[in-house]
Amino acid sequence: NPDYAYSRPYEGGYNVGFCSSPPSPTGPTDTVSMVYSGTTYEWDAYGMGDVLENFSLVDQHGETVDLYSFCGRHVVIAISAGWCGPCRSLAAELQSAQNAYRDSGPGVQFIEIITQDNSGNPPSQAFLQSWASEYGFTDIPVLGTDAATSYDHISMILDRDGYIPSVWQLDSSLEVVHADGGNHDPGSYL
């Protein structure tokens, strides 16, 4: 849609949508905490009903992808790391879920965000490409964070329990309808 600034095609063939105007983000409105080794850690995080702010991260093709490109679609975001076994198990299921739900309801787009490679470092472009290849992603963006956007931004505001994978579901207006509870099946929300 030429009237929506974020609506553009991507090399990865993602299920781009559009809205009549960009969403009105709420910012993270919840404060969550966890206790680790006797110390309580607290941070701001998104919660149910919040509308995410746009973020732009580089995908496995080297393109900058905007979250708002998927306005009008149901979006499932998985926050993962290369060293995380449960994250890899989830990644193995995502393309089949994308295939099953791509055209359901308003259309679905899964997004994988990798915060660290196998060694705990920010993921390189080669790592994002290998992740996409290993899990057969044909139309799922694998987005990488760098040291500046990892735990200081994306990983924390999309984390409610301190563990990964973090799975989020957003409705077609990018409002949070499922917050970090593990459910990656959009069928119950469509």
XYZ file of N, CA, C and O in Angstrom:
760
model
N 0.844 -1.176 0.000
C 0.000 0.000 0.000
C 0.889 1.238 0.000
O 1.556 1.508 0.998
N 0.892 2.020 -1.058
C 1.763 3.191 -1.134
C 1.402 4.279 -0.132
O 2.192 5.185 0.113
N 0.210 4.210 0.476
C -0.202 5.217 1.445
C 0.246 4.897 2.872
O 0.032 5.695 3.779
N 0.843 3.736 3.077
C 1.298 3.337 4.414
C 2.819 3.197 4.374
O 3.352 2.329 3.688
N 3.510 4.052 5.092
C 4.973 4.158 4.995
C 5.708 2.847 5.252
O 6.788 2.628 4.706
N 5.152 1.970 6.061
C 5.850 0.736 6.414
C 5.514 -0.440 5.501
O 6.084 -1.512 5.643
N 4.579 -0.269 4.597
C 4.175 -1.349 3.713
C 5.110 -1.398 2.513
O 5.063 -0.544 1.631
N 5.974 -2.383 2.511
C 6.915 -2.547 1.403
C 7.295 -4.011 1.295
O 7.243 -4.748 2.274
N 7.665 -4.447 0.122
C 8.071 -5.854 -0.024
C 9.471 -6.080 0.556
O 10.300 -5.169 0.577
N 9.686 -7.283 1.018
C 10.993 -7.699 1.528
C 11.497 -8.861 0.700
O 10.700 -9.673 0.214
N 12.793 -8.957 0.589
C 13.411 -10.054 -0.152
C 12.931 -11.411 0.363
O 12.789 -12.356 -0.393
N 12.657 -11.488 1.678
C 12.221 -12.747 2.280
C 10.784 -13.138 1.974
O 10.336 -14.200 2.398
N 10.037 -12.295 1.251
C 8.659 -12.639 0.900
C 7.719 -12.677 2.083
O 6.762 -13.449 2.101
N 7.955 -11.836 3.077
C 7.153 -11.841 4.294
C 5.726 -11.386 4.025
O 5.435 -10.715 3.045
N 4.833 -11.742 4.922
C 3.402 -11.460 4.802
C 3.117 -10.036 5.289
O 2.522 -9.815 6.332
N 3.554 -9.063 4.508
C 3.432 -7.652 4.855
C 1.969 -7.245 4.843
O 1.180 -7.697 4.018
N 1.609 -6.381 5.765
C 0.253 -5.857 5.841
C 0.276 -4.344 5.764
O 1.274 -3.742 5.367
N -0.816 -3.736 6.149
C -0.852 -2.278 6.242
C -2.025 -1.865 7.114
O -2.977 -2.612 7.305
N -1.899 -0.677 7.651
C -2.976 -0.051 8.411
C -3.206 1.318 7.804
O -2.342 1.844 7.101
N -4.350 1.913 8.075
C -4.631 3.232 7.517
C -3.673 4.277 8.077
O -3.359 5.257 7.422
N -3.186 4.037 9.292
C -2.145 4.883 9.876
C -1.351 4.012 10.839
O -1.835 2.974 11.284
N -0.127 4.400 11.149
C 0.665 3.590 12.082
C -0.045 3.448 13.432
O -0.808 4.333 13.836
N 0.195 2.345 14.128
C -0.407 2.151 15.451
C 0.000 3.268 16.417
O 1.011 3.934 16.219
N -0.779 3.426 17.464
C -0.456 4.381 18.536
C 0.132 3.589 19.692
O -0.602 2.983 20.486
N 1.458 3.557 19.793
C 2.084 2.712 20.819
C 1.828 3.224 22.234
O 1.739 4.427 22.468
N 1.692 2.275 23.140
C 1.514 2.607 24.550
C 2.851 2.635 25.285
O 2.950 3.218 26.352
N 3.842 1.946 24.721
C 5.062 1.693 25.477
C 4.772 0.593 26.476
O 3.621 0.193 26.669
N 5.810 0.068 27.122
C 5.589 -0.982 28.125
C 4.934 -0.375 29.367
O 5.432 0.598 29.915
N 3.814 -0.946 29.793
C 3.087 -0.388 30.931
C 3.174 -1.252 32.187
O 2.653 -0.864 33.225
N 3.808 -2.397 32.095
C 3.953 -3.272 33.255
C 5.375 -3.210 33.794
O 6.322 -2.914 33.061
N 5.495 -3.520 35.079
C 6.796 -3.727 35.698
C 6.813 -5.172 36.167
O 5.865 -5.623 36.825
N 7.844 -5.920 35.781
C 7.965 -7.324 36.174
C 9.273 -7.512 36.929
O 10.177 -6.672 36.861
N 9.375 -8.615 37.634
C 10.588 -8.860 38.409
C 10.864 -10.347 38.494
O 9.985 -11.178 38.261
N 12.107 -10.649 38.821
C 12.506 -12.026 39.096
C 13.611 -11.994 40.144
O 14.324 -10.993 40.282
N 13.726 -13.081 40.876
C 14.781 -13.206 41.873
C 15.806 -14.178 41.335
O 15.470 -15.290 40.913
N 17.064 -13.744 41.300
C 18.158 -14.579 40.820
C 19.292 -14.481 41.825
O 19.766 -13.388 42.136
N 19.693 -15.616 42.365
C 20.765 -15.682 43.372
C 20.532 -14.704 44.513
O 21.442 -14.011 44.965
N 19.288 -14.631 44.960
C 18.963 -13.794 46.109
C 18.767 -12.317 45.802
O 18.411 -11.548 46.692
N 18.987 -11.907 44.564
C 18.811 -10.510 44.184
C 17.561 -10.382 43.333
O 17.330 -11.191 42.435
N 16.761 -9.374 43.628
C 15.559 -9.116 42.847
C 15.890 -8.140 41.728
O 16.459 -7.080 41.965
N 15.527 -8.528 40.520
C 15.700 -7.676 39.346
C 14.319 -7.256 38.872
O 13.401 -8.071 38.827
N 14.175 -5.979 38.513
C 12.900 -5.438 38.091
C 13.093 -4.646 36.803
O 14.102 -3.961 36.639
N 12.117 -4.752 35.868
C 12.219 -4.012 34.623
C 10.831 -3.746 34.056
O 9.862 -4.393 34.423
N 10.761 -2.757 33.168
C 9.525 -2.443 32.467
C 9.346 -3.421 31.324
O 10.310 -3.760 30.629
N 8.112 -3.881 31.130
C 7.825 -4.828 30.056
C 6.421 -4.579 29.528
O 5.562 -4.022 30.219
N 6.215 -4.990 28.291
C 4.880 -4.922 27.715
C 3.975 -5.945 28.393
O 4.433 -6.980 28.873
N 2.692 -5.648 28.392
C 1.704 -6.557 28.959
C 0.497 -6.653 28.046
O 0.442 -6.031 26.978
N -0.476 -7.405 28.468
C -1.702 -7.587 27.700
C -2.357 -6.231 27.437
O -2.467 -5.411 28.338
N -2.746 -6.011 26.188
C -3.407 -4.777 25.809
C -2.468 -3.659 25.391
O -2.923 -2.665 24.819
N -1.178 -3.791 25.674
C -0.220 -2.765 25.236
C -0.044 -2.848 23.724
O -0.204 -3.912 23.122
N 0.310 -1.735 23.107
C 0.614 -1.690 21.685
C 2.107 -1.400 21.547
O 2.613 -0.413 22.092
N 2.794 -2.283 20.837
C 4.242 -2.160 20.712
C 4.651 -0.948 19.891
O 3.980 -0.573 18.935
N 5.783 -0.379 20.280
C 6.424 0.646 19.471
C 7.110 -0.055 18.305
O 7.490 -1.215 18.407
N 7.271 0.656 17.208
C 7.989 0.077 16.072
C 9.435 -0.187 16.467
O 10.025 0.556 17.250
N 9.986 -1.269 15.949
C 11.424 -1.481 16.019
C 11.893 -1.923 14.652
O 11.116 -2.465 13.860
N 13.143 -1.649 14.360
C 13.753 -1.994 13.074
C 15.010 -2.790 13.347
O 15.901 -2.303 14.044
N 15.059 -4.012 12.824
C 16.223 -4.878 12.995
C 16.577 -5.486 11.646
O 15.723 -5.612 10.758
N 17.818 -5.903 11.499
C 18.304 -6.475 10.237
C 18.011 -7.970 10.200
O 18.221 -8.685 11.178
N 17.514 -8.435 9.035
C 17.160 -9.848 8.874
C 18.292 -10.645 8.239
O 19.377 -10.128 7.958
N 18.014 -11.914 7.972
C 19.007 -12.828 7.410
C 19.416 -12.459 5.991
O 20.426 -12.943 5.489
N 18.665 -11.578 5.329
C 18.989 -11.144 3.970
C 19.744 -9.814 3.967
O 20.049 -9.274 2.913
N 19.980 -9.264 5.156
C 20.669 -7.985 5.266
C 19.751 -6.781 5.138
O 20.211 -5.647 5.076
N 18.436 -7.003 5.100
C 17.472 -5.911 5.003
C 17.012 -5.483 6.394
O 16.867 -6.310 7.291
N 16.743 -4.199 6.545
C 16.164 -3.698 7.780
C 14.657 -3.918 7.715
O 13.997 -3.491 6.778
N 14.137 -4.617 8.712
C 12.719 -4.974 8.768
C 12.075 -4.201 9.914
O 12.591 -4.163 11.029
N 10.938 -3.562 9.611
C 10.169 -2.822 10.608
C 9.019 -3.676 11.114
O 8.286 -4.277 10.318
N 8.808 -3.682 12.428
C 7.640 -4.364 12.984
C 6.365 -3.830 12.356
O 5.463 -4.595 12.017
N 6.280 -2.512 12.147
C 5.052 -1.914 11.634
C 4.742 -2.325 10.194
O 3.639 -2.059 9.706
N 5.664 -3.002 9.526
C 5.359 -3.551 8.199
C 4.288 -4.623 8.268
O 3.675 -4.964 7.262
N 4.048 -5.161 9.461
C 3.107 -6.257 9.627
C 1.802 -5.818 10.284
O 0.980 -6.662 10.652
N 1.601 -4.497 10.403
C 0.324 -3.982 10.893
C -0.767 -4.524 9.978
O -0.593 -4.623 8.761
N -1.883 -4.927 10.557
C -2.956 -5.539 9.777
C -2.868 -7.055 9.743
O -3.784 -7.722 9.279
N -1.781 -7.614 10.233
C -1.586 -9.066 10.326
C -1.537 -9.471 11.795
O -1.225 -8.668 12.665
N -1.818 -10.720 12.071
C -1.567 -11.279 13.400
C -0.083 -11.635 13.424
O 0.410 -12.304 12.510
N 0.632 -11.163 14.425
C 2.087 -11.338 14.481
C 2.450 -12.202 15.687
O 1.957 -11.975 16.798
N 3.306 -13.196 15.445
C 3.849 -14.019 16.521
C 5.357 -13.768 16.551
O 6.044 -13.983 15.548
N 5.853 -13.275 17.679
C 7.272 -12.967 17.835
C 7.882 -13.976 18.798
O 7.365 -14.175 19.898
N 8.989 -14.591 18.382
C 9.740 -15.491 19.254
C 11.114 -14.874 19.502
O 11.841 -14.584 18.557
N 11.455 -14.650 20.769
C 12.767 -14.129 21.157
C 13.602 -15.339 21.556
O 13.218 -16.106 22.439
N 14.752 -15.522 20.888
C 15.562 -16.725 21.081
C 17.047 -16.391 21.140
O 17.448 -15.267 20.877
N 17.836 -17.405 21.436
C 19.299 -17.315 21.396
C 19.831 -18.632 20.859
O 19.218 -19.688 21.049
N 20.979 -18.571 20.200
C 21.567 -19.755 19.587
C 21.903 -20.859 20.568
O 21.797 -22.041 20.250
N 22.299 -20.499 21.781
C 22.712 -21.480 22.781
C 21.534 -22.118 23.513
O 21.717 -23.017 24.334
N 20.325 -21.687 23.228
C 19.134 -22.093 23.981
C 18.454 -23.298 23.326
O 17.886 -23.178 22.242
N 18.498 -24.452 23.977
C 17.868 -25.664 23.453
C 16.373 -25.525 23.220
O 15.869 -25.887 22.147
N 15.597 -25.018 24.206
C 14.166 -24.840 23.973
C 13.874 -23.869 22.819
O 12.870 -24.032 22.110
N 14.742 -22.879 22.612
C 14.570 -21.944 21.489
C 14.719 -22.687 20.167
O 13.963 -22.449 19.214
N 15.664 -23.586 20.108
C 15.884 -24.369 18.882
C 14.713 -25.322 18.629
O 14.298 -25.510 17.493
N 14.164 -25.892 19.686
C 12.995 -26.759 19.531
C 11.806 -25.972 18.986
O 11.083 -26.450 18.108
N 11.620 -24.760 19.483
C 10.548 -23.906 18.988
C 10.788 -23.535 17.528
O 9.872 -23.618 16.703
N 12.018 -23.164 17.190
C 12.339 -22.762 15.813
C 12.015 -23.875 14.824
O 11.575 -23.609 13.700
N 12.201 -25.118 15.249
C 11.929 -26.255 14.361
C 10.447 -26.357 13.988
O 10.109 -26.984 12.990
N 9.559 -25.721 14.758
C 8.120 -25.788 14.510
C 7.566 -24.570 13.772
O 6.430 -24.607 13.289
N 8.339 -23.485 13.697
C 7.763 -22.218 13.237
C 7.353 -22.197 11.769
O 6.300 -21.656 11.436
N 8.166 -22.756 10.873
C 7.799 -22.672 9.459
C 6.524 -23.447 9.165
O 5.685 -22.991 8.393
N 6.331 -24.602 9.797
C 5.090 -25.337 9.553
C 3.891 -24.553 10.098
O 2.817 -24.550 9.481
N 4.052 -23.859 11.229
C 2.969 -23.026 11.754
C 2.719 -21.832 10.837
O 1.564 -21.477 10.576
N 3.795 -21.229 10.311
C 3.637 -20.117 9.363
C 2.866 -20.592 8.131
O 1.956 -19.911 7.667
N 3.215 -21.763 7.630
C 2.521 -22.312 6.456
C 1.041 -22.548 6.751
O 0.183 -22.273 5.912
N 0.747 -23.061 7.933
C -0.633 -23.391 8.288
C -1.497 -22.151 8.485
O -2.685 -22.161 8.155
N -0.924 -21.076 9.008
C -1.717 -19.910 9.381
C -1.488 -18.669 8.523
O -2.154 -17.658 8.724
N -0.575 -18.725 7.593
C -0.214 -17.532 6.803
C -1.429 -16.768 6.290
O -1.477 -15.548 6.352
N -2.417 -17.466 5.771
C -3.572 -16.816 5.162
C -4.831 -16.890 6.015
O -5.914 -16.549 5.552
N -4.705 -17.311 7.277
C -5.865 -17.393 8.176
C -6.206 -16.021 8.738
O -5.322 -15.227 9.044
N -7.502 -15.765 8.900
C -7.936 -14.496 9.489
C -7.338 -13.317 8.738
O -7.404 -13.269 7.511
N -6.693 -12.407 9.471
C -6.085 -11.255 8.810
C -4.735 -11.609 8.162
O -4.088 -10.738 7.593
N -4.339 -12.868 8.265
C -3.009 -13.292 7.826
C -2.074 -13.286 9.018
O -2.240 -12.494 9.945
N -1.128 -14.187 9.014
C -0.214 -14.346 10.144
C 1.221 -14.185 9.669
O 1.564 -14.613 8.561
N 2.044 -13.573 10.508
C 3.473 -13.499 10.249
C 4.230 -13.838 11.523
O 4.057 -13.184 12.549
N 5.031 -14.895 11.459
C 5.943 -15.235 12.543
C 7.224 -14.437 12.347
O 7.669 -14.219 11.214
N 7.828 -14.006 13.447
C 9.089 -13.278 13.437
C 9.994 -13.911 14.486
O 9.569 -14.120 15.630
N 11.216 -14.223 14.120
C 12.204 -14.774 15.053
C 13.236 -13.685 15.321
O 13.802 -13.113 14.386
N 13.459 -13.373 16.598
C 14.489 -12.406 16.986
C 15.557 -13.154 17.759
O 15.267 -13.781 18.784
N 16.777 -13.108 17.247
C 17.910 -13.790 17.887
C 18.736 -12.748 18.642
O 19.220 -11.782 18.043
N 18.890 -12.952 19.944
C 19.624 -11.994 20.771
C 21.097 -12.345 20.919
O 21.911 -11.460 21.133
N 21.425 -13.639 20.821
C 22.813 -14.077 20.988
C 23.072 -15.302 20.129
O 22.163 -16.100 19.887
N 24.327 -15.471 19.720
C 24.707 -16.667 18.978
C 25.003 -17.807 19.948
O 24.700 -17.710 21.148
N 25.618 -18.869 19.481
C 25.898 -20.037 20.323
C 26.864 -19.738 21.464
O 26.890 -20.448 22.462
N 27.657 -18.676 21.317
C 28.655 -18.317 22.326
C 28.212 -17.169 23.218
O 29.005 -16.674 24.019
N 26.997 -16.689 23.062
C 26.510 -15.590 23.882
C 26.856 -14.213 23.348
O 26.663 -13.218 24.037
N 27.348 -14.142 22.116
C 27.688 -12.867 21.485
C 26.525 -12.395 20.613
O 25.685 -13.203 20.207
N 26.488 -11.093 20.278
C 25.457 -10.650 19.330
C 25.565 -11.477 18.043
O 26.665 -11.788 17.585
N 24.440 -11.848 17.444
C 24.474 -12.707 16.258
C 25.000 -11.956 15.032
O 24.637 -10.814 14.793
N 25.837 -12.617 14.268
C 26.352 -12.060 13.015
C 25.336 -12.325 11.906
O 24.410 -13.131 12.057
N 25.556 -11.684 10.777
C 24.707 -11.917 9.606
C 24.775 -13.386 9.197
O 23.761 -14.001 8.880
N 25.965 -13.965 9.242
C 26.131 -15.378 8.888
C 25.345 -16.277 9.846
O 24.767 -17.285 9.431
N 25.308 -15.906 11.127
C 24.547 -16.706 12.093
C 23.053 -16.644 11.786
O 22.362 -17.664 11.829
N 22.535 -15.464 11.457
C 21.113 -15.330 11.110
C 20.779 -16.171 9.889
O 19.747 -16.851 9.846
N 21.663 -16.147 8.887
C 21.457 -16.948 7.677
C 21.474 -18.436 7.994
O 20.639 -19.197 7.486
N 22.403 -18.859 8.849
C 22.490 -20.286 9.170
C 21.266 -20.736 9.974
O 20.774 -21.851 9.787
N 20.758 -19.869 10.847
C 19.552 -20.200 11.625
C 18.366 -20.398 10.681
O 17.642 -21.382 10.772
N 18.184 -19.454 9.764
C 17.080 -19.550 8.799
C 17.203 -20.814 7.959
O 16.214 -21.512 7.708
N 18.405 -21.133 7.528
C 18.639 -22.318 6.705
C 18.404 -23.601 7.505
O 17.738 -24.527 7.035
N 18.950 -23.647 8.713
C 18.826 -24.844 9.549
C 17.370 -25.203 9.819
O 17.004 -26.384 9.864
N 16.516 -24.186 9.992
C 15.121 -24.445 10.333
C 14.180 -24.295 9.142
O 12.962 -24.346 9.303
N 14.728 -24.145 7.943
C 13.924 -24.134 6.727
C 12.992 -22.945 6.609
O 11.923 -23.057 6.007
N 13.394 -21.801 7.155
C 12.545 -20.613 7.078
C 12.540 -20.083 5.648
O 13.572 -19.712 5.118
N 11.367 -20.065 5.048
C 11.250 -19.534 3.693
C 10.639 -18.142 3.676
O 10.916 -17.359 2.775
N 9.800 -17.828 4.672
C 9.173 -16.507 4.723
C 9.006 -16.012 6.161
O 8.053 -15.330 6.498
N 9.959 -16.375 7.007
C 10.005 -15.895 8.390
C 11.273 -15.064 8.547
O 12.373 -15.574 8.316
N 11.146 -13.793 8.935
C 12.360 -13.012 9.159
C 13.082 -13.479 10.420
O 12.454 -13.714 11.454
N 14.395 -13.645 10.293
C 15.250 -13.925 11.435
C 16.005 -12.626 11.673
O 16.869 -12.246 10.886
N 15.632 -11.931 12.726
C 16.177 -10.617 13.015
C 17.232 -10.721 14.103
O 17.059 -11.458 15.075
N 18.301 -9.977 13.942
C 19.373 -10.002 14.922
C 19.446 -8.715 15.708
O 19.145 -7.641 15.193
N 19.809 -8.856 16.974
C 20.051 -7.681 17.799
C 21.558 -7.503 17.930
O 22.321 -8.451 17.779
N 21.952 -6.285 18.198
C 23.370 -6.047 18.487
C 23.483 -5.740 19.970
O 22.496 -5.757 20.702
N 24.682 -5.461 20.430
C 24.890 -5.235 21.861
C 24.027 -4.087 22.386
O 23.576 -4.106 23.523
N 23.764 -3.087 21.550
C 22.999 -1.923 21.998
C 21.503 -2.202 22.091
O 20.805 -1.575 22.869
N 20.977 -3.129 21.299
C 19.530 -3.363 21.301
C 19.135 -4.663 21.982
O 17.959 -4.939 22.128
N 20.071 -5.468 22.395
C 19.736 -6.776 22.946
C 19.026 -6.674 24.289
O 17.851 -6.399 24.367
N 19.703 -6.896 25.381
C 19.049 -6.935 26.678
C 18.631 -5.570 27.174
O 17.790 -5.452 28.052
N 19.175 -4.506 26.624
C 18.773 -3.171 27.047
C 17.446 -2.766 26.442
O 16.803 -1.848 26.916
N 17.015 -3.424 25.407
C 15.805 -2.976 24.740
C 14.867 -4.152 24.438
O 14.090 -4.551 25.286
N 14.984 -4.711 23.256
C 14.033 -5.721 22.783
C 13.895 -6.884 23.753
O 12.787 -7.277 24.106
N 15.004 -7.447 24.182
C 14.927 -8.651 25.013
C 14.248 -8.410 26.345
O 13.579 -9.301 26.861
N 14.397 -7.239 26.901
C 13.817 -7.003 28.215
C 12.361 -6.541 28.142
O 11.543 -7.000 28.932
N 12.029 -5.645 27.221
C 10.640 -5.184 27.181
C 9.701 -6.266 26.650
O 8.500 -6.176 26.835
N 10.276 -7.289 26.005
C 9.495 -8.450 25.573
C 9.883 -9.673 26.401
O 10.070 -10.762 25.888
N 10.012 -9.475 27.702
C 10.349 -10.570 28.607
C 9.623 -10.335 29.920
O 9.748 -9.282 30.525
N 8.857 -11.323 30.349
C 8.110 -11.177 31.587
C 8.587 -12.135 32.676
O 8.183 -12.021 33.820
N 9.450 -13.093 32.308
C 9.836 -14.096 33.304
C 11.336 -14.345 33.397
O 11.784 -15.144 34.208
N 12.137 -13.689 32.562
C 13.580 -13.876 32.623
C 14.083 -15.094 31.878
O 15.265 -15.431 31.974
N 13.216 -15.781 31.142
C 13.609 -16.991 30.433
C 13.249 -16.886 28.956
O 12.325 -16.170 28.591
N 13.985 -17.610 28.124
C 13.667 -17.677 26.707
C 13.401 -19.131 26.346
O 13.871 -20.027 27.055
N 12.685 -19.402 25.263
C 12.166 -18.403 24.344
C 11.011 -17.615 24.953
O 10.246 -18.133 25.759
N 10.922 -16.362 24.556
C 9.775 -15.520 24.886
C 8.905 -15.483 23.641
O 9.391 -15.171 22.566
N 7.634 -15.813 23.790
C 6.722 -15.842 22.650
C 5.604 -14.840 22.901
O 4.955 -14.877 23.949
N 5.410 -13.972 21.921
C 4.405 -12.910 22.002
C 3.476 -13.012 20.811
O 3.925 -13.314 19.701
N 2.202 -12.721 21.039
C 1.255 -12.654 19.926
C 0.591 -11.279 19.944
O 0.175 -10.789 21.005
N 0.529 -10.696 18.758
C -0.041 -9.364 18.593
C -1.201 -9.466 17.614
O -1.102 -10.165 16.604
N -2.276 -8.745 17.888
C -3.399 -8.751 16.949
C -3.080 -7.828 15.774
O -1.980 -7.284 15.671
N -4.041 -7.639 14.899
C -3.784 -6.893 13.667
C -3.492 -5.412 13.888
O -2.977 -4.744 12.998
N -3.768 -4.889 15.087
C -3.398 -3.504 15.402
C -2.101 -3.461 16.212
O -1.743 -2.418 16.734
N -1.428 -4.609 16.319
C -0.171 -4.803 17.052
C -0.346 -4.632 18.557
O 0.594 -4.303 19.277
N -1.554 -4.922 19.035
C -1.829 -4.950 20.469
C -1.493 -6.344 20.996
O -1.824 -7.358 20.373
N -0.869 -6.402 22.158
C -0.479 -7.678 22.760
C -1.723 -8.442 23.195
O -2.519 -7.956 24.004
N -1.883 -9.656 22.644
C -2.979 -10.532 23.046
C -2.466 -11.772 23.775
O -3.245 -12.523 24.359
N -1.165 -11.986 23.744
C -0.535 -13.088 24.487
C 0.877 -12.635 24.838
O 1.657 -12.295 23.950
N 1.189 -12.613 26.126
C 2.448 -12.036 26.590
C 3.347 -13.081 27.245
O 3.136 -13.444 28.390
N 4.336 -13.567 26.493
C 5.424 -14.390 27.027
C 4.951 -15.591 27.838
O 5.485 -15.881 28.887
N 3.963 -16.308 27.312
C 3.477 -17.470 28.033
C 3.759 -18.789 27.338
O 3.286 -19.812 27.773
N 4.508 -18.762 26.236
C 4.887 -19.983 25.559
C 3.982 -20.407 24.424
O 4.362 -21.223 23.606
N 2.749 -19.914 24.353
C 1.823 -20.327 23.308
C 2.229 -19.693 21.980
O 2.218 -18.480 21.834
N 2.590 -20.531 21.008
C 2.958 -20.001 19.688
C 1.957 -20.428 18.612
O 2.230 -20.297 17.436
N 0.782 -20.876 19.026
C -0.263 -21.271 18.087
C -1.268 -20.134 17.957
O -2.058 -19.886 18.869
N -1.252 -19.411 16.830
C -2.179 -18.277 16.687
C -3.629 -18.688 16.506
O -4.513 -17.832 16.564
N -3.910 -19.977 16.342
C -5.270 -20.431 16.077
C -6.281 -19.990 17.125
O -7.421 -19.688 16.803
N -5.887 -19.907 18.368
C -6.824 -19.520 19.428
C -7.096 -18.026 19.449
O -7.997 -17.577 20.158
N -6.355 -17.247 18.664
C -6.535 -15.795 18.649
C -7.131 -15.296 17.351
O -7.457 -14.124 17.239
N -7.227 -16.140 16.337
C -7.729 -15.685 15.042
C -9.231 -15.761 14.958
O -9.869 -16.555 15.569
